[in-house]
Amino acid sequence: LNLPAIDWTNGPVAFRATQAEHWLRYTGELWDAQLVPLVDSFLAGATVTSFEIDYIHPERMKDMEQGVAIWNEKRLYQLNVLSDTVGKRMKEAAQDLNNK
């Protein structure tokens, strides 16, 4: 797809009003709700970019989560949701491009 390298895990997303249709049309309710529309916006010709922000995740939070089963399960759930939604959309788009 030639999607540029971006930080997929960084929460904030900004887009031009002309791209709002992609977010308004998508019916996802979790993390996919900002990422699938981002992919669709890119496929429609929008420029997608990422930038670094001055943020360091607190060590205390990392220490609280690391190795704790419930957090591992949550992260695995997040990855599975994203694979089933964002991954699926990207595979569909790649297949569409290959069929052209």
PDB file of C-alpha atoms in Angstrom:
ATOM      1  CA  LEU A   1       0.000   0.000   0.000  1.00  0.00           C
ATOM      2  CA  ASN A   2       3.028   2.258   0.449  1.00  0.00           C
ATOM      3  CA  LEU A   3       1.574   3.604   3.676  1.00  0.00           C
ATOM      4  CA  PRO A   4       4.350   5.558   5.414  1.00  0.00           C
ATOM      5  CA  ALA A   5       5.775   4.383   8.715  1.00  0.00           C
ATOM      6  CA  ILE A   6       3.634   5.802  11.505  1.00  0.00           C
ATOM      7  CA  ASP A   7       3.191   5.179  15.206  1.00  0.00           C
ATOM      8  CA  TRP A   8       0.021   3.083  15.164  1.00  0.00           C
ATOM      9  CA  THR A   9      -0.164   3.040  18.957  1.00  0.00           C
ATOM     10  CA  ASN A  10      -0.179   6.797  19.531  1.00  0.00           C
ATOM     11  CA  GLY A  11      -3.718   7.855  20.345  1.00  0.00           C
ATOM     12  CA  PRO A  12      -4.129  11.350  18.880  1.00  0.00           C
ATOM     13  CA  VAL A  13      -5.235  11.549  15.262  1.00  0.00           C
ATOM     14  CA  ALA A  14      -5.882  14.739  13.327  1.00  0.00           C
ATOM     15  CA  PHE A  15      -7.356  15.026   9.858  1.00  0.00           C
ATOM     16  CA  ARG A  16      -8.694  17.600   7.458  1.00  0.00           C
ATOM     17  CA  ALA A  17     -12.448  18.126   7.455  1.00  0.00           C
ATOM     18  CA  THR A  18     -12.511  16.842   3.866  1.00  0.00           C
ATOM     19  CA  GLN A  19     -11.507  13.420   5.222  1.00  0.00           C
ATOM     20  CA  ALA A  20     -14.178  13.290   7.959  1.00  0.00           C
ATOM     21  CA  GLU A  21     -16.407  11.088   5.825  1.00  0.00           C
ATOM     22  CA  HIS A  22     -14.072   8.135   6.411  1.00  0.00           C
ATOM     23  CA  TRP A  23     -14.461   8.404  10.195  1.00  0.00           C
ATOM     24  CA  LEU A  24     -18.192   9.132  10.056  1.00  0.00           C
ATOM     25  CA  ARG A  25     -18.861   6.172   7.776  1.00  0.00           C
ATOM     26  CA  TYR A  26     -16.888   3.603   9.773  1.00  0.00           C
ATOM     27  CA  THR A  27     -18.866   1.792  12.466  1.00  0.00           C
ATOM     28  CA  GLY A  28     -16.047   0.402  14.594  1.00  0.00           C
ATOM     29  CA  GLU A  29     -16.186   1.032  18.309  1.00  0.00           C
ATOM     30  CA  LEU A  30     -12.678   0.306  19.553  1.00  0.00           C
ATOM     31  CA  TRP A  31      -9.134   1.162  18.443  1.00  0.00           C
ATOM     32  CA  ASP A  32     -10.056   0.271  14.883  1.00  0.00           C
ATOM     33  CA  ALA A  33     -12.415   3.257  14.809  1.00  0.00           C
ATOM     34  CA  GLN A  34      -9.503   5.615  14.290  1.00  0.00           C
ATOM     35  CA  LEU A  35      -7.183   3.332  12.324  1.00  0.00           C
ATOM     36  CA  VAL A  36      -9.414   1.830   9.601  1.00  0.00           C
ATOM     37  CA  PRO A  37     -10.618   5.309   8.574  1.00  0.00           C
ATOM     38  CA  LEU A  38      -6.992   6.453   8.533  1.00  0.00           C
ATOM     39  CA  VAL A  39      -6.186   3.654   6.064  1.00  0.00           C
ATOM     40  CA  ASP A  40      -9.274   4.505   3.982  1.00  0.00           C
ATOM     41  CA  SER A  41      -8.334   8.186   3.986  1.00  0.00           C
ATOM     42  CA  PHE A  42      -4.837   7.303   2.779  1.00  0.00           C
ATOM     43  CA  LEU A  43      -6.274   5.090   0.044  1.00  0.00           C
ATOM     44  CA  ALA A  44      -8.451   8.025  -1.045  1.00  0.00           C
ATOM     45  CA  GLY A  45      -5.334  10.131  -1.561  1.00  0.00           C
ATOM     46  CA  ALA A  46      -4.794  11.865   1.772  1.00  0.00           C
ATOM     47  CA  THR A  47      -1.286  12.398   3.054  1.00  0.00           C
ATOM     48  CA  VAL A  48      -0.611  10.389   6.200  1.00  0.00           C
ATOM     49  CA  THR A  49       2.267  11.335   8.429  1.00  0.00           C
ATOM     50  CA  SER A  50       3.481  10.776  11.949  1.00  0.00           C
ATOM     51  CA  PHE A  51       5.517  12.993  14.209  1.00  0.00           C
ATOM     52  CA  GLU A  52       7.270  12.498  17.479  1.00  0.00           C
ATOM     53  CA  ILE A  53       5.865  13.999  20.609  1.00  0.00           C
ATOM     54  CA  ASP A  54       7.713  14.603  23.851  1.00  0.00           C
ATOM     55  CA  TYR A  55       6.168  11.778  25.853  1.00  0.00           C
ATOM     56  CA  ILE A  56       7.725   9.173  28.055  1.00  0.00           C
ATOM     57  CA  HIS A  57       5.452   6.497  29.448  1.00  0.00           C
ATOM     58  CA  PRO A  58       5.727   6.542  33.246  1.00  0.00           C
ATOM     59  CA  GLU A  59       7.911   3.726  34.551  1.00  0.00           C
ATOM     60  CA  ARG A  60       5.399   3.227  37.383  1.00  0.00           C
ATOM     61  CA  MET A  61       2.640   2.357  34.881  1.00  0.00           C
ATOM     62  CA  LYS A  62       4.964   0.102  32.936  1.00  0.00           C
ATOM     63  CA  ASP A  63       6.004  -1.665  36.143  1.00  0.00           C
ATOM     64  CA  MET A  64       2.338  -2.096  37.152  1.00  0.00           C
ATOM     65  CA  GLU A  65       1.436  -3.741  33.831  1.00  0.00           C
ATOM     66  CA  GLN A  66       4.519  -5.743  32.922  1.00  0.00           C
ATOM     67  CA  GLY A  67       4.104  -9.457  33.566  1.00  0.00           C
ATOM     68  CA  VAL A  68       0.567  -9.081  34.960  1.00  0.00           C
ATOM     69  CA  ALA A  69      -1.780 -11.566  33.301  1.00  0.00           C
ATOM     70  CA  ILE A  70      -4.788  -9.247  33.013  1.00  0.00           C
ATOM     71  CA  TRP A  71      -2.711  -6.618  31.167  1.00  0.00           C
ATOM     72  CA  ASN A  72      -1.168  -9.252  28.909  1.00  0.00           C
ATOM     73  CA  GLU A  73      -4.677 -10.464  28.067  1.00  0.00           C
ATOM     74  CA  LYS A  74      -5.803  -6.893  27.333  1.00  0.00           C
ATOM     75  CA  ARG A  75      -2.839  -6.262  25.002  1.00  0.00           C
ATOM     76  CA  LEU A  76      -3.461  -9.567  23.225  1.00  0.00           C
ATOM     77  CA  TYR A  77      -7.139  -8.642  22.838  1.00  0.00           C
ATOM     78  CA  GLN A  78      -6.138  -5.258  21.381  1.00  0.00           C
ATOM     79  CA  LEU A  79      -3.780  -6.903  18.894  1.00  0.00           C
ATOM     80  CA  ASN A  80      -6.439  -9.398  17.836  1.00  0.00           C
ATOM     81  CA  VAL A  81      -9.036  -6.647  17.330  1.00  0.00           C
ATOM     82  CA  LEU A  82      -6.587  -4.636  15.248  1.00  0.00           C
ATOM     83  CA  SER A  83      -5.549  -7.665  13.219  1.00  0.00           C
ATOM     84  CA  ASP A  84      -9.186  -8.554  12.529  1.00  0.00           C
ATOM     85  CA  THR A  85     -10.116  -5.010  11.505  1.00  0.00           C
ATOM     86  CA  VAL A  86      -7.164  -2.878  10.415  1.00  0.00           C
ATOM     87  CA  GLY A  87      -5.198  -5.856   9.161  1.00  0.00           C
ATOM     88  CA  LYS A  88      -8.227  -7.106   7.245  1.00  0.00           C
ATOM     89  CA  ARG A  89      -8.795  -3.675   5.645  1.00  0.00           C
ATOM     90  CA  MET A  90      -5.162  -3.412   4.594  1.00  0.00           C
ATOM     91  CA  LYS A  91      -5.224  -6.929   3.090  1.00  0.00           C
ATOM     92  CA  GLU A  92      -8.413  -6.070   1.191  1.00  0.00           C
ATOM     93  CA  ALA A  93      -6.849  -2.879  -0.135  1.00  0.00           C
ATOM     94  CA  ALA A  94      -3.692  -4.725  -1.210  1.00  0.00           C
ATOM     95  CA  GLN A  95      -5.783  -7.334  -2.981  1.00  0.00           C
ATOM     96  CA  ASP A  96      -7.795  -4.597  -4.727  1.00  0.00           C
ATOM     97  CA  LEU A  97      -4.568  -2.968  -5.914  1.00  0.00           C
ATOM     98  CA  ASN A  98      -3.239  -6.308  -7.189  1.00  0.00           C
ATOM     99  CA  ASN A  99      -6.445  -6.930  -9.142  1.00  0.00           C
ATOM    100  CA  LYS A 100      -6.180  -3.613 -11.024  1.00  0.00           C
TER     101      LYS A 100
END
